[in-house]
Amino acid sequence: MSVLIKEEDFIQSIADGIQFISYYHPVDYIRHLARAYEREESPAARDAMAQILTNSRMCAEGQRPLCQDTGIVNVFLKVGMDVRFDTRRTLQELCDEGVRRGYLNPDNPLRASVLDDPLFARKNTRDNTPCILHVELVPGDKVDVQIASKGGGSENKSKFVMLNPSDSLVDWVLKTVPTMGAGWCPPGMLGIGVGGTAEKAMLMAKQSLMDDIDMYELLARGPQNKLEELRIELYEKVNALGIGAQGLGGLTTVLDVKINTFPTHAASKPVAMIPNCAATRHAHFELDGSGPARLDPPSLSEWPEVHWAPDYNKSKQVDLDTLTPAEVASWKPGQTLLLSGKMLTGRDAAHKRIQDMLAKGEPLPVDFTNRVIYYVGPVDPVRDEVVGPAGPTTATRMDKFTDMMLAKTGLIAMIGKSERGPVAIEAIRNHKSAYLMAVGGAAYLVSKAIREARVLAFEDLGMEAIYEFNVKDMPVTVAVDSQGTSVHTTGPKEWQARIGKIPVAVA
């Protein structure tokens, strides 16, 4: 006898699931991150983890997004062959309607990040549709649903290679992970797919990220097969690289490594690797025709008693309204700052428009002289908020604009997440500027430092418009100083040497 899934039940389940994962970390992630925090010895990494854990609890309590990048939605459906749908819409249309409702929920609106045209217009769809849908027909009378919201910072670090059959997977992973930088916001997971064809390997890597984090349990009981042995080997060796939380150097870079395999051609060894970030967001539920799915919130007792707060004894307070190039040049690598005053925001689209205006000799709508710019695309505010979650975006995407901004606009410092590349570091050194790093994965916490927010220019760009934020004690770390020293280089090198399992590469 077939089971009837009502259109409204399916759509509402997708919408509810999207809201749920926007503010609740999976319990397995919280438990593993709490253990990593307890054993972390790097002060910088420990502070970053404290911010992430504090942010996570705040989001669970306030039901606001864990990260300002609320992701592109991935939906994996296993549809029982005894299931009928009470609808005339396609499964893609049903899922997209669920996504639309989930993202436009007035109680917790999520940031729309999806663009309708990847090559030319790149216009925001404003409702985060369409989602990425995968469907499999299976025996049974239920619909198995897995949904995930995948942020751009981690998705952009996806890697694929066609290895020779005799090549070492471990060697490739250890060579590749350092090239991913910190834009994927570690500590997180690595999902690896091996076998099949190119597209099958990528799909398996993505699907593996839906699994629960269970490395602690695996280490406790010991491996029971070669795949589990390989997972442990990669977990230990990747962490021995010393990359650490946010790439600052430390004991934990990954909380788990997942591996899915599939038969492949004798001449091939396709390998895909996709990281999952500190805003790990996924949920799993079934529909059996009895109504919409129900997702039970985790107990707040699952969160450790970690409550990050500004440390006025260890951090330097900086007044952005009186900031001078000389003060910027005095900052030291790894120094923690608490910023107060007015800053500007801007990211990819704003930088490109500024570049075009300067090339045409047009005046800019904003004066950047002696100002600091924050690379961010915030979530819209609700209730009494001045701005929604507003964590940093990956700074390396702005590297090609850095020299232009420092040379032609009067800008003196920048804030983002992850490392800067050689082009940006050279520009920072030449102009005696500085790059400051905020913690990716602490968006709601960061937003509480923002006391006022208003759009100054490029309003048509939505979340990519130029805002002016008035902040109070916003926490940042000097990641690149005026001499060009990067803590994303010095930190991991120091901690790799301390861990001592992998020799430090000789320059």
Short mmCIF file of C-alpha atoms in Angstrom, two decimals:
data_model
loop_
_atom_site.label_atom_id
_atom_site.label_comp_id
_atom_site.label_asym_id
_atom_site.label_seq_id
_atom_site.Cartn_x
_atom_site.Cartn_y
_atom_site.Cartn_z
CA MET A 1 0.00 0.00 0.00
CA SER A 2 1.41 3.39 -1.00
CA VAL A 3 1.99 6.30 1.38
CA LEU A 4 0.81 9.79 0.43
CA ILE A 5 3.11 12.73 1.21
CA LYS A 6 1.19 15.98 1.20
CA GLU A 7 2.73 18.91 -0.63
CA GLU A 8 2.38 21.26 2.33
CA ASP A 9 3.93 18.77 4.78
CA PHE A 10 6.98 18.36 2.54
CA ILE A 11 7.47 22.09 1.97
CA GLN A 12 7.01 22.96 5.64
CA SER A 13 9.46 20.26 6.71
CA ILE A 14 12.16 21.72 4.45
CA ALA A 15 11.43 25.25 5.70
CA ASP A 16 11.47 24.17 9.36
CA GLY A 17 14.67 22.20 8.86
CA ILE A 18 16.44 25.19 7.31
CA GLN A 19 15.48 27.37 10.24
CA PHE A 20 16.55 24.67 12.72
CA ILE A 21 20.03 24.23 11.30
CA SER A 22 20.58 27.98 11.02
CA TYR A 23 20.84 28.32 14.80
CA TYR A 24 21.46 24.83 16.25
CA HIS A 25 24.81 23.15 15.91
CA PRO A 26 24.57 19.35 15.81
CA VAL A 27 25.26 18.01 19.30
CA ASP A 28 28.10 15.80 18.02
CA TYR A 29 29.93 18.93 16.79
CA ILE A 30 29.49 20.75 20.12
CA ARG A 31 30.80 17.76 22.09
CA HIS A 32 33.87 17.33 19.90
CA LEU A 33 34.64 21.06 19.79
CA ALA A 34 34.31 21.27 23.59
CA ARG A 35 36.85 18.44 23.97
CA ALA A 36 39.20 20.17 21.53
CA TYR A 37 38.86 23.42 23.45
CA GLU A 38 39.73 21.72 26.74
CA ARG A 39 42.96 20.22 25.39
CA GLU A 40 44.04 23.18 23.21
CA GLU A 41 47.37 24.71 24.25
CA SER A 42 47.59 27.56 21.73
CA PRO A 43 46.20 30.74 23.36
CA ALA A 44 45.09 32.19 20.01
CA ALA A 45 43.34 28.99 18.92
CA ARG A 46 41.76 28.54 22.34
CA ASP A 47 40.40 32.08 22.25
CA ALA A 48 38.94 31.46 18.76
CA MET A 49 37.26 28.26 19.96
CA ALA A 50 35.87 30.11 22.99
CA GLN A 51 34.29 32.66 20.65
CA ILE A 52 32.80 29.90 18.46
CA LEU A 53 31.38 28.01 21.46
CA THR A 54 29.98 31.20 22.99
CA ASN A 55 28.46 32.19 19.66
CA SER A 56 26.90 28.74 19.32
CA ARG A 57 25.15 28.95 22.69
CA MET A 58 23.96 32.51 21.95
CA CYS A 59 22.47 31.37 18.63
CA ALA A 60 20.72 28.40 20.25
CA GLU A 61 19.22 30.70 22.88
CA GLY A 62 18.39 33.60 20.56
CA GLN A 63 17.47 31.49 17.50
CA ARG A 64 19.62 33.57 15.17
CA PRO A 65 22.12 32.33 12.54
CA LEU A 66 25.40 30.75 13.57
CA CYS A 67 27.08 32.49 10.64
CA GLN A 68 26.17 35.45 8.47
CA ASP A 69 26.78 33.22 5.44
CA THR A 70 23.65 31.12 5.80
CA GLY A 71 24.78 29.04 2.86
CA ILE A 72 23.51 27.46 -0.30
CA VAL A 73 21.06 24.66 0.50
CA ASN A 74 21.84 21.05 -0.38
CA VAL A 75 18.97 18.54 -0.22
CA PHE A 76 19.50 14.77 -0.42
CA LEU A 77 16.30 12.76 -0.89
CA LYS A 78 15.86 9.01 -0.74
CA VAL A 79 12.33 8.46 -2.00
CA GLY A 80 10.66 5.15 -1.21
CA MET A 81 9.12 3.52 -4.28
CA ASP A 82 5.84 3.05 -2.39
CA VAL A 83 5.54 6.81 -1.87
CA ARG A 84 3.20 9.12 -3.78
CA PHE A 85 3.31 12.92 -3.63
CA ASP A 86 0.08 14.92 -3.44
CA THR A 87 1.38 17.64 -5.76
CA ARG A 88 1.71 18.74 -9.35
CA ARG A 89 5.05 20.42 -8.69
CA THR A 90 8.43 18.86 -9.35
CA LEU A 91 10.63 17.83 -6.42
CA GLN A 92 12.93 20.74 -7.30
CA GLU A 93 9.99 23.14 -7.08
CA LEU A 94 8.85 21.67 -3.76
CA CYS A 95 12.33 21.95 -2.26
CA ASP A 96 12.77 25.49 -3.59
CA GLU A 97 9.49 26.57 -2.03
CA GLY A 98 10.67 25.15 1.29
CA VAL A 99 13.95 27.01 0.94
CA ARG A 100 12.09 30.22 0.07
CA ARG A 101 9.91 29.97 3.17
CA GLY A 102 12.82 29.05 5.37
CA TYR A 103 14.98 31.97 4.26
CA LEU A 104 12.21 34.59 4.28
CA ASN A 105 10.91 33.67 7.75
CA PRO A 106 10.26 37.09 9.37
CA ASP A 107 11.21 35.84 12.85
CA ASN A 108 14.66 34.77 11.68
CA PRO A 109 15.36 35.97 8.14
CA LEU A 110 18.42 34.32 6.62
CA ARG A 111 20.89 35.95 4.26
CA ALA A 112 20.15 35.42 0.59
CA SER A 113 23.45 34.54 -1.08
CA VAL A 114 22.42 32.70 -4.27
CA LEU A 115 22.91 34.46 -7.62
CA ASP A 116 20.84 33.58 -10.67
CA ASP A 117 23.65 33.78 -13.23
CA PRO A 118 27.17 32.62 -12.34
CA LEU A 119 28.88 34.24 -15.34
CA PHE A 120 27.35 37.57 -16.27
CA ALA A 121 24.64 39.45 -14.34
CA ARG A 122 25.23 37.63 -11.02
CA LYS A 123 21.96 39.02 -9.68
CA ASN A 124 20.80 37.89 -6.24
CA THR A 125 17.61 35.80 -6.34
CA ARG A 126 16.68 37.36 -2.96
CA ASP A 127 15.26 34.12 -1.53
CA ASN A 128 18.31 31.81 -1.74
CA THR A 129 16.72 29.60 -4.39
CA PRO A 130 17.37 27.37 -6.17
CA CYS A 131 18.76 24.69 -3.89
CA ILE A 132 21.02 21.84 -5.00
CA LEU A 133 18.92 18.67 -5.12
CA HIS A 134 19.97 15.02 -5.27
CA VAL A 135 17.32 12.28 -5.53
CA GLU A 136 17.59 8.51 -5.17
CA LEU A 137 14.76 5.97 -5.52
CA VAL A 138 14.90 3.26 -2.87
CA PRO A 139 12.62 0.48 -1.58
CA GLY A 140 10.13 1.47 1.10
CA ASP A 141 7.27 3.79 1.99
CA LYS A 142 9.13 6.80 3.44
CA VAL A 143 11.05 9.83 2.22
CA ASP A 144 14.46 10.17 3.86
CA VAL A 145 15.60 13.81 3.86
CA GLN A 146 19.02 15.27 4.59
CA ILE A 147 19.46 19.02 4.31
CA ALA A 148 22.56 21.13 4.72
CA SER A 149 23.42 24.80 4.35
CA LYS A 150 26.92 25.07 2.89
CA GLY A 151 28.77 28.36 3.27
CA GLY A 152 30.93 29.75 0.50
CA GLY A 153 34.07 29.97 2.63
CA SER A 154 34.32 26.20 3.00
CA GLU A 155 32.74 25.27 -0.34
CA ASN A 156 35.35 27.39 -2.14
CA LYS A 157 38.11 25.23 -0.70
CA SER A 158 36.81 22.03 -2.34
CA LYS A 159 39.55 20.04 -4.06
CA PHE A 160 39.56 17.35 -6.73
CA VAL A 161 42.32 15.31 -8.30
CA MET A 162 42.68 12.30 -10.57
CA LEU A 163 45.43 10.32 -8.87
CA ASN A 164 47.26 7.45 -10.47
CA PRO A 165 46.12 4.12 -9.02
CA SER A 166 49.43 3.70 -7.18
CA ASP A 167 49.46 7.24 -5.71
CA SER A 168 49.02 7.76 -1.96
CA LEU A 169 45.78 9.35 -0.79
CA VAL A 170 47.46 10.35 2.49
CA ASP A 171 50.30 12.14 0.71
CA TRP A 172 47.85 14.07 -1.47
CA VAL A 173 45.70 15.14 1.50
CA LEU A 174 48.72 16.30 3.53
CA LYS A 175 50.03 18.24 0.55
CA THR A 176 46.63 19.76 -0.26
CA VAL A 177 45.21 20.79 3.12
CA PRO A 178 47.85 23.52 3.71
CA THR A 179 46.96 25.03 0.32
CA MET A 180 43.35 25.50 1.49
CA GLY A 181 44.35 28.20 3.95
CA ALA A 182 41.92 29.03 6.75
CA GLY A 183 39.02 30.36 4.71
CA TRP A 184 37.08 27.19 5.50
CA CYS A 185 37.04 28.19 9.19
CA PRO A 186 38.67 25.30 11.02
CA PRO A 187 38.19 23.41 13.25
CA GLY A 188 35.74 21.45 11.14
CA MET A 189 35.55 18.24 9.14
CA LEU A 190 37.09 16.90 5.96
CA GLY A 191 34.79 14.92 3.69
CA ILE A 192 36.61 12.70 1.19
CA GLY A 193 35.18 10.74 -1.73
CA VAL A 194 37.33 8.16 -3.51
CA GLY A 195 36.36 6.22 -6.63
CA GLY A 196 33.58 6.20 -9.17
CA THR A 197 34.01 9.07 -11.60
CA ALA A 198 34.85 12.73 -11.11
CA GLU A 199 31.29 13.79 -10.29
CA LYS A 200 30.65 10.69 -8.15
CA ALA A 201 33.72 11.40 -6.01
CA MET A 202 32.58 14.98 -5.39
CA LEU A 203 29.08 13.84 -4.47
CA MET A 204 30.42 11.23 -2.04
CA ALA A 205 32.65 13.81 -0.37
CA LYS A 206 29.68 16.14 0.13
CA GLN A 207 27.44 13.33 1.41
CA SER A 208 30.06 12.20 3.92
CA LEU A 209 29.75 15.57 5.66
CA MET A 210 26.17 14.65 6.62
CA ASP A 211 27.45 11.91 8.95
CA ASP A 212 27.76 12.45 12.69
CA ILE A 213 31.19 13.35 14.01
CA ASP A 214 32.36 10.24 15.88
CA MET A 215 36.16 10.45 15.92
CA TYR A 216 36.29 10.53 19.73
CA GLU A 217 34.29 7.29 19.90
CA LEU A 218 36.35 5.73 17.11
CA LEU A 219 39.61 6.50 18.89
CA ALA A 220 38.21 5.12 22.15
CA ARG A 221 37.15 1.74 20.70
CA GLY A 222 39.84 1.44 18.03
CA PRO A 223 39.50 0.86 14.27
CA GLN A 224 37.65 -2.20 13.01
CA ASN A 225 38.58 -2.03 9.32
CA LYS A 226 41.07 -0.45 6.93
CA LEU A 227 38.83 2.55 6.21
CA GLU A 228 38.63 3.41 9.90
CA GLU A 229 42.41 3.00 10.16
CA LEU A 230 42.78 5.46 7.28
CA ARG A 231 40.40 7.96 8.90
CA ILE A 232 42.45 7.91 12.11
CA GLU A 233 45.73 8.26 10.22
CA LEU A 234 44.46 11.28 8.32
CA TYR A 235 42.93 12.83 11.44
CA GLU A 236 46.21 12.59 13.34
CA LYS A 237 48.45 13.69 10.47
CA VAL A 238 46.28 16.63 9.40
CA ASN A 239 46.18 17.88 12.99
CA ALA A 240 49.95 17.44 13.17
CA LEU A 241 50.24 20.10 10.45
CA GLY A 242 49.59 22.60 13.26
CA ILE A 243 47.18 24.78 11.23
CA GLY A 244 44.80 25.05 14.17
CA ALA A 245 41.57 26.97 14.79
CA GLN A 246 41.13 29.77 12.25
CA GLY A 247 44.59 28.93 10.89
CA LEU A 248 46.30 30.60 13.84
CA GLY A 249 48.30 27.52 14.85
CA GLY A 250 47.22 24.90 17.34
CA LEU A 251 46.53 21.28 18.16
CA THR A 252 43.18 20.84 16.40
CA THR A 253 42.54 21.60 12.74
CA VAL A 254 39.96 18.86 12.09
CA LEU A 255 37.50 17.24 14.47
CA ASP A 256 36.91 14.31 12.11
CA VAL A 257 37.72 12.93 8.67
CA LYS A 258 35.00 11.11 6.74
CA ILE A 259 35.65 8.86 3.72
CA ASN A 260 33.17 7.39 1.22
CA THR A 261 34.30 5.03 -1.54
CA PHE A 262 32.85 3.55 -4.74
CA PRO A 263 34.15 1.09 -7.37
CA THR A 264 36.13 2.80 -10.12
CA HIS A 265 37.86 2.22 -13.45
CA ALA A 266 41.14 0.28 -13.29
CA ALA A 267 43.01 3.26 -14.74
CA SER A 268 41.48 5.79 -12.37
CA LYS A 269 41.62 6.98 -8.78
CA PRO A 270 39.35 10.03 -8.52
CA VAL A 271 39.62 11.81 -5.18
CA ALA A 272 37.49 14.70 -3.92
CA MET A 273 37.92 16.56 -0.65
CA ILE A 274 35.40 19.07 0.73
CA PRO A 275 35.82 20.75 4.13
CA ASN A 276 32.99 21.59 6.49
CA CYS A 277 33.44 24.72 8.56
CA ALA A 278 32.86 25.74 12.18
CA ALA A 279 29.24 26.52 11.19
CA THR A 280 28.45 22.86 10.55
CA ARG A 281 24.76 22.87 9.58
CA HIS A 282 22.81 19.76 8.63
CA ALA A 283 19.74 17.80 9.69
CA HIS A 284 18.20 14.41 8.93
CA PHE A 285 14.52 13.46 9.10
CA GLU A 286 11.93 11.14 7.57
CA LEU A 287 8.47 11.77 6.16
CA ASP A 288 5.96 8.93 6.42
CA GLY A 289 2.70 10.64 5.46
CA SER A 290 1.68 11.42 9.04
CA GLY A 291 2.49 15.14 8.78
CA PRO A 292 5.48 17.47 8.70
CA ALA A 293 8.73 16.36 10.30
CA ARG A 294 9.55 17.32 13.85
CA LEU A 295 13.07 18.24 14.87
CA ASP A 296 13.76 18.27 18.60
CA PRO A 297 16.03 21.06 19.86
CA PRO A 298 19.18 19.99 21.69
CA SER A 299 19.36 20.65 25.42
CA LEU A 300 21.38 23.70 26.43
CA SER A 301 23.13 21.44 28.91
CA GLU A 302 25.08 20.03 25.92
CA TRP A 303 27.04 23.28 25.64
CA PRO A 304 30.13 23.67 27.83
CA GLU A 305 30.28 26.53 30.33
CA VAL A 306 32.36 28.72 28.03
CA HIS A 307 31.41 32.40 27.94
CA TRP A 308 33.83 34.54 25.97
CA ALA A 309 34.14 38.20 26.97
CA PRO A 310 36.60 40.97 26.06
CA ASP A 311 39.86 40.84 28.02
CA TYR A 312 40.79 44.45 28.74
CA ASN A 313 44.05 43.40 30.39
CA LYS A 314 45.43 41.54 27.38
CA SER A 315 43.86 43.47 24.49
CA LYS A 316 44.64 46.98 23.28
CA GLN A 317 41.66 49.30 22.94
CA VAL A 318 41.61 51.19 19.64
CA ASP A 319 39.55 54.29 18.78
CA LEU A 320 38.73 54.02 15.08
CA ASP A 321 37.55 57.63 14.94
CA THR A 322 41.04 58.98 15.74
CA LEU A 323 43.06 56.18 14.15
CA THR A 324 46.22 57.25 12.31
CA PRO A 325 48.58 55.46 9.91
CA ALA A 326 51.29 55.72 12.57
CA GLU A 327 49.19 53.81 15.11
CA VAL A 328 48.37 51.14 12.53
CA ALA A 329 52.08 50.74 11.79
CA SER A 330 52.77 50.18 15.51
CA TRP A 331 50.58 47.07 15.82
CA LYS A 332 52.38 43.76 16.30
CA PRO A 333 51.61 40.33 14.77
CA GLY A 334 49.26 38.32 16.98
CA GLN A 335 48.30 41.34 19.10
CA THR A 336 44.64 41.35 20.10
CA LEU A 337 42.68 44.57 19.71
CA LEU A 338 39.25 45.80 20.79
CA LEU A 339 37.92 48.21 18.17
CA SER A 340 35.50 51.03 18.96
CA GLY A 341 34.16 53.74 16.68
CA LYS A 342 33.07 53.87 13.06
CA MET A 343 34.21 51.43 10.36
CA LEU A 344 33.13 50.86 6.77
CA THR A 345 32.14 47.56 5.18
CA GLY A 346 32.62 46.18 1.71
CA ARG A 347 33.28 42.91 -0.07
CA ASP A 348 33.56 41.48 -3.61
CA ALA A 349 30.88 43.39 -5.49
CA ALA A 350 31.61 46.70 -3.76
CA HIS A 351 35.34 46.42 -4.47
CA LYS A 352 34.68 45.67 -8.14
CA ARG A 353 32.39 48.70 -8.42
CA ILE A 354 34.98 50.92 -6.72
CA GLN A 355 37.59 49.66 -9.17
CA ASP A 356 35.35 50.48 -12.13
CA MET A 357 34.56 53.97 -10.78
CA LEU A 358 38.22 54.78 -10.20
CA ALA A 359 39.09 53.56 -13.72
CA LYS A 360 36.48 55.96 -15.15
CA GLY A 361 37.66 58.86 -13.00
CA GLU A 362 34.35 58.99 -11.13
CA PRO A 363 34.23 60.23 -7.51
CA LEU A 364 33.62 57.56 -4.88
CA PRO A 365 30.43 57.83 -2.80
CA VAL A 366 32.38 57.18 0.42
CA ASP A 367 35.55 58.76 1.82
CA PHE A 368 37.96 56.02 2.89
CA THR A 369 40.67 58.34 4.24
CA ASN A 370 42.15 56.91 7.44
CA ARG A 371 39.29 54.42 7.62
CA VAL A 372 39.14 50.69 8.29
CA ILE A 373 37.07 48.40 6.05
CA TYR A 374 35.37 45.22 7.28
CA TYR A 375 34.82 42.44 4.75
CA VAL A 376 31.28 41.39 5.67
CA GLY A 377 27.81 40.74 4.27
CA PRO A 378 25.48 40.90 7.28
CA VAL A 379 22.15 39.23 7.92
CA ASP A 380 19.15 41.60 8.08
CA PRO A 381 18.20 42.68 11.62
CA VAL A 382 15.07 41.65 13.51
CA ARG A 383 13.34 43.04 16.58
CA ASP A 384 15.72 45.37 18.47
CA GLU A 385 18.86 44.45 16.51
CA VAL A 386 20.76 47.13 14.61
CA VAL A 387 22.22 44.42 12.41
CA GLY A 388 21.93 40.65 12.18
CA PRO A 389 24.84 38.21 12.53
CA ALA A 390 27.83 39.86 10.89
CA GLY A 391 30.93 37.70 10.92
CA PRO A 392 33.85 38.19 8.52
CA THR A 393 34.07 36.83 5.00
CA THR A 394 37.20 35.28 3.47
CA ALA A 395 39.73 38.07 2.98
CA THR A 396 41.74 36.44 0.19
CA ARG A 397 38.95 37.18 -2.29
CA MET A 398 39.79 40.87 -1.85
CA ASP A 399 43.54 40.39 -2.35
CA LYS A 400 43.54 41.63 -5.94
CA PHE A 401 41.88 44.89 -4.85
CA THR A 402 44.13 45.54 -1.85
CA ASP A 403 46.84 47.64 -3.49
CA MET A 404 44.21 49.75 -5.28
CA MET A 405 42.33 50.44 -2.05
CA LEU A 406 45.46 51.32 -0.08
CA ALA A 407 47.03 53.41 -2.86
CA LYS A 408 44.00 55.29 -4.18
CA THR A 409 41.37 55.63 -1.46
CA GLY A 410 43.20 56.50 1.76
CA LEU A 411 42.22 53.22 3.46
CA ILE A 412 44.64 52.25 6.25
CA ALA A 413 43.51 48.83 7.53
CA MET A 414 41.24 45.88 6.72
CA ILE A 415 39.31 43.25 8.69
CA GLY A 416 38.32 39.78 7.47
CA LYS A 417 38.82 36.12 8.15
CA SER A 418 41.63 33.73 7.16
CA GLU A 419 45.02 34.51 5.70
CA ARG A 420 46.12 37.02 3.05
CA GLY A 421 47.99 35.95 -0.07
CA PRO A 422 51.39 37.25 -1.23
CA VAL A 423 49.90 40.01 -3.42
CA ALA A 424 47.93 41.48 -0.53
CA ILE A 425 50.80 41.08 1.95
CA GLU A 426 53.14 42.93 -0.39
CA ALA A 427 50.61 45.79 -0.69
CA ILE A 428 50.19 45.90 3.11
CA ARG A 429 53.97 46.06 3.55
CA ASN A 430 54.42 48.76 0.89
CA HIS A 431 51.72 50.99 2.36
CA LYS A 432 52.53 50.28 6.04
CA SER A 433 48.98 49.08 6.53
CA ALA A 434 47.63 46.14 8.55
CA TYR A 435 45.17 43.29 8.21
CA LEU A 436 43.06 42.31 11.21
CA MET A 437 41.33 38.96 11.61
CA ALA A 438 37.93 38.41 13.20
CA VAL A 439 36.78 34.88 14.06
CA GLY A 440 34.80 33.08 11.39
CA GLY A 441 32.01 31.14 13.08
CA ALA A 442 31.29 33.83 15.69
CA ALA A 443 28.93 36.02 13.63
CA TYR A 444 26.21 36.57 16.25
CA LEU A 445 28.78 37.30 18.94
CA VAL A 446 30.52 39.84 16.68
CA SER A 447 27.21 41.51 15.84
CA LYS A 448 26.67 42.35 19.50
CA ALA A 449 29.65 44.71 19.27
CA ILE A 450 27.87 46.68 16.51
CA ARG A 451 25.83 49.50 18.07
CA GLU A 452 24.72 51.30 14.89
CA ALA A 453 24.54 50.32 11.21
CA ARG A 454 23.51 52.27 8.13
CA VAL A 455 23.93 51.84 4.39
CA LEU A 456 26.17 54.51 2.85
CA ALA A 457 26.44 53.35 -0.77
CA PHE A 458 25.59 50.66 -3.34
CA GLU A 459 22.28 49.79 -1.67
CA ASP A 460 21.26 47.81 -4.76
CA LEU A 461 23.91 45.21 -3.85
CA GLY A 462 21.90 44.04 -0.84
CA MET A 463 24.15 42.41 1.76
CA GLU A 464 27.17 43.49 -0.36
CA ALA A 465 26.36 47.22 0.03
CA ILE A 466 28.77 49.55 1.82
CA TYR A 467 27.62 50.03 5.41
CA GLU A 468 28.98 52.14 8.21
CA PHE A 469 29.12 50.26 11.52
CA ASN A 470 29.60 51.98 14.86
CA VAL A 471 31.22 49.34 17.06
CA LYS A 472 32.18 48.95 20.70
CA ASP A 473 34.99 46.57 21.70
CA MET A 474 34.89 44.44 18.54
CA PRO A 475 37.54 41.71 19.00
CA VAL A 476 40.21 41.25 16.30
CA THR A 477 43.75 39.93 16.00
CA VAL A 478 46.58 41.57 14.05
CA ALA A 479 47.03 38.92 11.37
CA VAL A 480 49.39 40.86 9.05
CA ASP A 481 51.37 43.78 10.45
CA SER A 482 52.88 46.74 8.60
CA GLN A 483 56.10 44.77 8.03
CA GLY A 484 54.21 42.00 6.21
CA THR A 485 54.53 39.37 8.95
CA SER A 486 51.54 36.99 8.80
CA VAL A 487 50.44 34.99 11.84
CA HIS A 488 48.84 32.51 9.43
CA THR A 489 52.39 31.63 8.41
CA THR A 490 54.22 31.91 11.73
CA GLY A 491 51.48 30.29 13.88
CA PRO A 492 51.10 26.97 12.04
CA LYS A 493 54.88 26.69 11.56
CA GLU A 494 55.41 27.10 15.30
CA TRP A 495 52.73 24.60 16.25
CA GLN A 496 53.76 22.06 13.64
CA ALA A 497 57.22 22.12 15.19
CA ARG A 498 55.75 21.77 18.68
CA ILE A 499 53.57 18.85 17.74
CA GLY A 500 56.64 17.33 16.15
CA LYS A 501 54.98 14.49 14.23
CA ILE A 502 55.66 15.98 10.83
CA PRO A 503 59.02 17.67 10.14
CA VAL A 504 58.83 21.42 9.54
CA ALA A 505 59.56 22.21 5.90
CA VAL A 506 62.85 24.02 5.38
CA ALA A 507 62.41 27.25 3.40
#
